[in-house]
Short mmCIF file of C-alpha atoms in Angstrom, two decimals:
data_model
loop_
_atom_site.label_atom_id
_atom_site.label_comp_id
_atom_site.label_asym_id
_atom_site.label_seq_id
_atom_site.Cartn_x
_atom_site.Cartn_y
_atom_site.Cartn_z
CA MET A 1 6.25 -5.59 -19.46
CA VAL A 2 2.97 -5.66 -17.49
CA LYS A 3 0.01 -3.60 -18.70
CA ILE A 4 -3.00 -2.35 -16.76
CA GLY A 5 -5.17 -0.70 -19.36
CA ASN A 6 -2.87 1.83 -20.99
CA ILE A 7 -0.45 1.84 -18.04
CA GLU A 8 2.86 0.18 -18.83
CA LEU A 9 4.78 -1.22 -15.88
CA PRO A 10 8.18 -2.93 -15.89
CA ASP A 11 8.43 -6.69 -15.92
CA PHE A 12 7.47 -8.00 -12.47
CA PRO A 13 6.51 -4.64 -10.95
CA LEU A 14 6.67 -3.88 -7.24
CA LEU A 15 3.53 -2.25 -5.89
CA LEU A 16 3.19 -0.29 -2.66
CA ALA A 17 0.09 -1.52 -0.85
CA PRO A 18 -2.46 1.09 0.21
CA MET A 19 -2.34 1.35 4.01
CA GLU A 20 -4.67 3.46 6.13
CA ASP A 21 -2.86 6.26 8.01
CA VAL A 22 0.39 5.29 6.28
CA SER A 23 0.19 5.61 2.47
CA ASP A 24 -0.07 9.39 2.31
CA PRO A 25 1.90 11.53 -0.18
CA PRO A 26 4.97 12.04 2.10
CA PHE A 27 5.33 8.28 2.62
CA ARG A 28 4.68 7.52 -1.03
CA ALA A 29 7.39 9.99 -2.03
CA VAL A 30 10.15 8.10 -0.20
CA CYS A 31 8.88 4.75 -1.50
CA LYS A 32 8.87 6.08 -5.05
CA GLU A 33 12.43 7.32 -4.65
CA TYR A 34 13.59 3.83 -3.71
CA GLY A 35 11.84 1.91 -6.45
CA ALA A 36 8.08 1.42 -6.00
CA ASP A 37 6.63 0.99 -9.51
CA LEU A 38 2.94 1.57 -8.72
CA MET A 39 1.45 3.18 -5.63
CA TYR A 40 -2.01 3.82 -4.23
CA THR A 41 -3.59 6.37 -1.94
CA GLU A 42 -4.95 5.39 1.43
CA PHE A 43 -8.40 3.96 0.93
CA ILE A 44 -11.15 6.56 0.73
CA SER A 45 -14.72 6.14 1.91
CA THR A 46 -17.29 6.66 -0.82
CA GLU A 47 -19.61 8.14 1.82
CA GLY A 48 -16.92 10.63 2.81
CA LEU A 49 -16.26 11.62 -0.78
CA ILE A 50 -19.92 12.23 -1.51
CA ARG A 51 -20.55 14.33 1.59
CA ASP A 52 -17.34 16.25 0.89
CA ALA A 53 -15.61 15.20 4.11
CA ILE A 54 -12.33 17.12 4.35
CA LYS A 55 -10.21 14.11 5.28
CA SER A 56 -11.59 12.05 2.41
CA ARG A 57 -11.07 14.82 -0.11
CA GLN A 58 -7.52 15.42 1.08
CA LYS A 59 -6.70 11.77 0.37
CA LEU A 60 -7.37 12.49 -3.32
CA ASP A 61 -4.15 14.53 -3.45
CA ILE A 62 -1.73 13.03 -5.96
CA PHE A 63 1.36 14.48 -7.59
CA ASP A 64 2.98 14.00 -10.98
CA TYR A 65 6.20 12.55 -9.53
CA GLU A 66 4.16 9.66 -8.08
CA ARG A 67 2.80 8.42 -11.39
CA PRO A 68 1.60 5.87 -12.08
CA VAL A 69 -0.63 6.19 -9.02
CA GLY A 70 -4.06 4.82 -8.20
CA ILE A 71 -6.80 6.16 -5.97
CA GLN A 72 -8.45 3.47 -3.85
CA ILE A 73 -12.06 3.66 -2.68
CA PHE A 74 -14.28 1.46 -0.52
CA GLY A 75 -18.00 1.28 0.05
CA GLY A 76 -21.04 -0.96 0.01
CA ASP A 77 -23.58 1.02 -1.99
CA GLU A 78 -23.80 0.92 -5.80
CA GLU A 79 -24.97 4.49 -6.21
CA ALA A 80 -22.25 5.81 -3.93
CA MET A 81 -19.60 3.76 -5.75
CA ALA A 82 -20.77 5.09 -9.11
CA LEU A 83 -20.73 8.71 -7.96
CA SER A 84 -17.34 8.28 -6.27
CA ALA A 85 -15.92 6.78 -9.47
CA LYS A 86 -16.94 9.96 -11.29
CA ILE A 87 -15.30 12.11 -8.61
CA VAL A 88 -12.08 10.07 -8.80
CA ASP A 89 -12.17 10.23 -12.60
CA ALA A 90 -12.13 14.03 -12.43
CA THR A 91 -9.01 13.92 -10.21
CA GLN A 92 -7.15 12.18 -13.06
CA PRO A 93 -5.12 9.47 -11.34
CA ASP A 94 -3.81 6.64 -13.51
CA LEU A 95 -6.28 4.10 -12.20
CA LEU A 96 -9.15 3.52 -9.78
CA ASP A 97 -8.75 0.68 -7.28
CA ILE A 98 -11.55 -0.84 -5.20
CA ASN A 99 -10.87 -2.19 -1.73
CA PHE A 100 -12.68 -5.46 -1.09
CA GLY A 101 -10.10 -6.66 1.41
CA CYS A 102 -9.91 -4.39 4.47
CA PRO A 103 -10.67 -6.57 7.52
CA VAL A 104 -11.10 -3.72 10.02
CA LYS A 105 -14.33 -3.94 12.00
CA LYS A 106 -15.47 -0.34 11.41
CA VAL A 107 -15.24 -0.91 7.64
CA VAL A 108 -16.74 -4.41 7.63
CA CYS A 109 -19.67 -3.28 9.80
CA LYS A 110 -20.65 -0.88 7.02
CA GLY A 111 -20.82 -3.74 4.55
CA ALA A 112 -17.64 -2.61 2.83
CA GLY A 113 -14.07 -3.85 2.48
CA ALA A 114 -13.77 -7.58 3.15
CA ALA A 115 -17.46 -7.80 4.13
CA VAL A 116 -18.31 -7.86 0.42
CA LEU A 117 -16.55 -11.25 0.13
CA LYS A 118 -19.66 -12.75 1.73
CA ASP A 119 -21.76 -11.71 -1.27
CA VAL A 120 -20.01 -12.12 -4.61
CA ASP A 121 -23.10 -10.93 -6.52
CA GLN A 122 -22.94 -7.65 -4.64
CA MET A 123 -19.19 -7.41 -5.25
CA VAL A 124 -19.82 -7.76 -8.97
CA ARG A 125 -22.54 -5.07 -8.88
CA LEU A 126 -20.34 -2.64 -6.94
CA THR A 127 -17.44 -3.23 -9.31
CA LYS A 128 -19.59 -2.78 -12.41
CA ALA A 129 -20.92 0.50 -10.99
CA CYS A 130 -17.34 1.80 -10.91
CA VAL A 131 -16.33 0.40 -14.30
CA ASP A 132 -19.39 1.98 -15.93
CA ASN A 133 -18.73 5.42 -14.43
CA THR A 134 -15.06 6.07 -15.08
CA SER A 135 -12.73 6.25 -18.04
CA LEU A 136 -9.90 4.95 -15.85
CA PRO A 137 -8.69 1.35 -15.65
CA VAL A 138 -10.42 -0.24 -12.63
CA THR A 139 -8.51 -2.68 -10.44
CA VAL A 140 -9.43 -4.54 -7.25
CA LYS A 141 -7.61 -5.56 -4.08
CA THR A 142 -9.16 -8.35 -2.07
CA ARG A 143 -8.52 -11.46 0.03
CA LEU A 144 -8.90 -15.21 -0.42
CA GLY A 145 -12.37 -15.18 1.11
CA TRP A 146 -14.29 -14.36 4.28
CA ASP A 147 -13.05 -17.39 6.27
CA GLU A 148 -11.60 -20.87 5.83
CA ARG A 149 -14.94 -22.25 4.68
CA SER A 150 -15.51 -19.64 1.99
CA LYS A 151 -12.31 -19.15 0.03
CA ASN A 152 -14.01 -17.97 -3.15
CA ILE A 153 -11.19 -16.03 -4.79
CA GLU A 154 -11.22 -18.11 -7.99
CA GLU A 155 -14.87 -17.31 -8.63
CA VAL A 156 -14.28 -13.69 -7.62
CA ALA A 157 -11.40 -13.29 -10.07
CA GLU A 158 -13.35 -14.68 -13.02
CA ARG A 159 -16.49 -12.67 -12.36
CA LEU A 160 -14.67 -9.39 -11.73
CA GLN A 161 -12.65 -9.85 -14.90
CA ASP A 162 -15.93 -10.44 -16.76
CA VAL A 163 -17.29 -7.04 -15.68
CA GLY A 164 -14.15 -5.22 -16.73
CA ILE A 165 -11.47 -4.98 -14.05
CA GLN A 166 -7.97 -4.79 -15.51
CA ALA A 167 -5.83 -6.17 -12.66
CA LEU A 168 -6.38 -7.97 -9.37
CA SER A 169 -4.25 -7.84 -6.20
CA ILE A 170 -4.83 -10.70 -3.77
CA HIS A 171 -3.82 -10.75 -0.12
CA GLY A 172 -3.15 -14.37 0.84
CA ARG A 173 -5.32 -14.40 3.96
CA THR A 174 -9.03 -14.55 4.72
CA ARG A 175 -10.84 -11.78 6.54
CA ALA A 176 -11.10 -14.00 9.61
CA GLN A 177 -7.30 -14.24 9.77
CA LEU A 178 -6.84 -10.46 9.79
CA TYR A 179 -3.03 -10.23 9.58
CA LYS A 180 -2.30 -13.34 11.65
CA GLY A 181 -0.71 -16.58 10.55
CA GLU A 182 1.16 -17.14 7.33
CA ALA A 183 -0.24 -15.85 4.05
CA ASP A 184 -1.31 -18.69 1.73
CA TRP A 185 -0.20 -17.97 -1.83
CA THR A 186 -1.31 -21.31 -3.29
CA LEU A 187 -4.75 -19.95 -4.14
CA ILE A 188 -3.18 -16.82 -5.62
CA ALA A 189 -1.19 -19.11 -7.90
CA LYS A 190 -4.38 -20.98 -8.84
CA VAL A 191 -5.97 -17.73 -9.95
CA LYS A 192 -2.88 -16.77 -11.93
CA ASN A 193 -2.76 -20.18 -13.64
CA ASN A 194 -6.48 -20.25 -14.45
CA PRO A 195 -6.63 -20.25 -18.29
CA ARG A 196 -9.67 -17.96 -18.15
CA ILE A 197 -7.73 -15.22 -16.37
CA LYS A 198 -6.07 -12.75 -18.75
CA ILE A 199 -5.52 -9.77 -16.43
CA PRO A 200 -2.38 -9.24 -14.29
CA ILE A 201 -2.48 -10.94 -10.89
CA PHE A 202 -0.44 -9.41 -8.06
CA GLY A 203 0.32 -11.26 -4.83
CA ASN A 204 0.36 -9.63 -1.41
CA GLY A 205 1.20 -10.86 2.08
CA ASP A 206 4.39 -11.53 4.05
CA ILE A 207 6.87 -10.18 1.48
CA ASP A 208 9.51 -8.78 3.79
CA SER A 209 12.84 -9.61 2.11
CA PRO A 210 14.43 -9.84 -1.34
CA GLN A 211 14.87 -13.59 -0.89
CA LYS A 212 11.19 -14.15 -0.20
CA ALA A 213 10.22 -11.94 -3.16
CA LYS A 214 12.34 -14.08 -5.48
CA GLU A 215 11.10 -17.34 -3.98
CA TYR A 216 7.44 -16.32 -4.33
CA LYS A 217 7.96 -14.97 -7.85
CA GLU A 218 9.38 -18.30 -8.97
CA ARG A 219 7.08 -20.57 -6.95
CA TYR A 220 3.75 -18.87 -7.62
CA GLY A 221 4.25 -17.20 -11.01
CA VAL A 222 2.41 -13.97 -10.21
CA ASP A 223 2.81 -10.92 -12.45
CA GLY A 224 4.18 -8.77 -9.62
CA ILE A 225 4.08 -8.35 -5.87
CA MET A 226 2.57 -5.83 -3.52
CA VAL A 227 4.60 -4.81 -0.47
CA GLY A 228 2.88 -3.32 2.56
CA ARG A 229 4.06 -3.37 6.14
CA ALA A 230 7.67 -4.22 5.24
CA ALA A 231 8.01 -0.81 3.56
CA ILE A 232 7.03 1.18 6.66
CA GLY A 233 10.23 2.87 7.80
CA TYR A 234 12.14 0.80 5.24
CA PRO A 235 11.44 2.09 1.71
CA TRP A 236 14.71 0.49 0.58
CA ILE A 237 12.86 -2.84 0.38
CA PHE A 238 11.92 -1.98 -3.22
CA ARG A 239 15.50 -1.22 -4.25
CA GLU A 240 16.79 -4.32 -2.52
CA ILE A 241 14.23 -6.64 -4.15
CA LYS A 242 14.94 -5.25 -7.63
CA HIS A 243 18.68 -5.64 -7.20
CA TYR A 244 18.36 -9.19 -5.89
CA LEU A 245 16.03 -10.25 -8.71
CA ALA A 246 18.43 -8.80 -11.29
CA THR A 247 21.73 -10.02 -9.84
CA GLY A 248 21.09 -12.62 -7.14
CA GLU A 249 23.11 -10.44 -4.78
CA LEU A 250 21.96 -8.73 -1.60
CA LEU A 251 22.59 -5.02 -1.31
CA ASP A 252 24.16 -3.66 1.85
CA PRO A 253 21.52 -2.25 4.20
CA PRO A 254 21.04 1.53 4.12
CA THR A 255 23.64 3.57 5.98
CA ILE A 256 22.65 5.67 8.97
CA GLN A 257 22.95 8.70 6.71
CA GLU A 258 20.42 7.20 4.27
CA ARG A 259 18.07 6.26 7.07
CA VAL A 260 18.11 9.69 8.65
CA ASP A 261 17.90 11.37 5.25
CA ALA A 262 14.76 9.41 4.31
CA CYS A 263 13.23 10.14 7.71
CA ARG A 264 14.05 13.83 7.28
CA LYS A 265 12.46 13.95 3.83
CA HIS A 266 9.40 12.16 5.16
CA LEU A 267 9.09 14.70 7.99
CA GLN A 268 9.54 17.65 5.63
CA GLY A 269 6.90 16.24 3.29
CA SER A 270 4.51 15.59 6.16
CA MET A 271 4.75 19.17 7.41
CA ARG A 272 4.44 20.57 3.90
CA TRP A 273 1.36 18.52 3.04
CA LYS A 274 -0.51 18.54 6.37
CA GLY A 275 0.74 21.77 7.91
CA GLU A 276 3.50 21.93 10.51
CA LYS A 277 1.53 20.94 13.62
CA LEU A 278 -0.38 17.98 12.18
CA GLY A 279 2.61 16.95 10.08
CA ILE A 280 4.76 16.69 13.20
CA LEU A 281 2.10 14.79 15.13
CA GLU A 282 1.42 12.26 12.39
CA MET A 283 5.12 11.65 11.78
CA ARG A 284 5.52 10.31 15.31
CA ARG A 285 4.29 6.86 14.33
CA HIS A 286 7.18 6.48 11.87
CA TYR A 287 10.30 7.21 13.94
CA ALA A 288 10.47 3.79 15.60
CA ASN A 289 10.43 2.14 12.18
CA TYR A 290 13.13 4.34 10.67
CA LEU A 291 15.35 3.83 13.71
CA ARG A 292 14.58 0.14 14.24
CA GLY A 293 17.59 -1.95 15.23
CA LEU A 294 19.81 0.87 16.43
CA SER A 295 21.24 0.14 19.87
CA HIS A 296 20.16 2.37 22.76
CA VAL A 297 18.01 4.52 20.46
CA LYS A 298 15.12 4.88 22.92
CA GLU A 299 16.32 8.22 24.29
CA TYR A 300 16.42 9.77 20.81
CA ARG A 301 13.05 8.28 19.91
CA ASN A 302 11.46 9.66 23.07
CA ARG A 303 12.78 13.11 22.29
CA LEU A 304 11.46 12.92 18.73
CA VAL A 305 7.93 12.07 19.85
CA ASN A 306 7.84 14.63 22.64
CA THR A 307 8.58 17.87 20.85
CA MET A 308 6.43 20.02 18.60
CA ASP A 309 9.35 22.19 17.50
CA ALA A 310 10.38 21.52 13.89
CA ALA A 311 13.89 22.92 14.29
CA GLU A 312 14.47 20.72 17.34
CA LEU A 313 13.28 17.64 15.44
CA PHE A 314 15.79 18.21 12.65
CA SER A 315 18.48 18.86 15.24
CA ILE A 316 17.73 15.55 16.99
CA LEU A 317 17.84 13.69 13.65
CA GLN A 318 21.23 15.28 12.99
CA GLU A 319 22.41 14.07 16.40
CA VAL A 320 21.22 10.55 15.57
CA GLU A 321 23.13 10.60 12.29
CA MET A 322 26.33 11.85 13.88
CA HIS A 323 26.14 9.51 16.87
CA TYR A 324 25.54 6.28 14.95
CA ALA A 325 27.91 7.17 12.12
CA ALA A 326 30.65 7.24 14.73
CA VAL A 327 29.67 3.94 16.35
#
């Protein structure tokens, strides 16, 4: 069993990484159904929360079926972090996560996300501001460092643990790498094996198959893994990893019925949560992932992204199911 504060997770938990414009409640619902043990909201700007921006506030939406679930915030100002921690506390998630890893320019330019890796003292102050202003367990997600010359994750882990964080998720790349190249888990393993570190350490980066999950579990000794991009359009990754770790056997891939059913549920959830029009528009980015690998699927995909009629969308998905079930 892995514990984050009073949250009890199964041995070697699988976490769904927070992803901007992806990790909303409809997406989290399908990932939960297929085995994600801990999930997070999309990251939320502390500035947006404080000025009551509608989009930021909507990202606070969590539901009981998702638990345990964490709300993730980002920012570069101590006062704003402290106030946002109080706002999140009132929403009653299971934990508060701080993003010190986002490499996107618009976030970094505000001195937030991965930009904080350039100033560990500031990172400590921002983290302490959150810890001191919430009753929730505080966790952090970050990267190895700003660039190749400043991989400071070992110092970061020790100092953040000292100010009270209760788990750390580490993406095995620097900010300079963005999402390019291969994730380096050797430093993640160093943090995990540091005798000073007592909190759970979760590894993130490049986990896209059950075999790789098992290999990294055994090679690097982390307490659990965080899956991000591999879950987009393929929530079965969690089920497949769990089965492989338990039995050493690979599950059959999802049937076309399962794929269409998950896509349908995702669409229904998107329309329910965002309203029909916006729900339909924002679902468009997901069809290619759900239908990936199907031969000659372009015609169906084009129809799905070119209609605003909900009934027609469900009809097209039914066509896809029937057509590929017969192939």
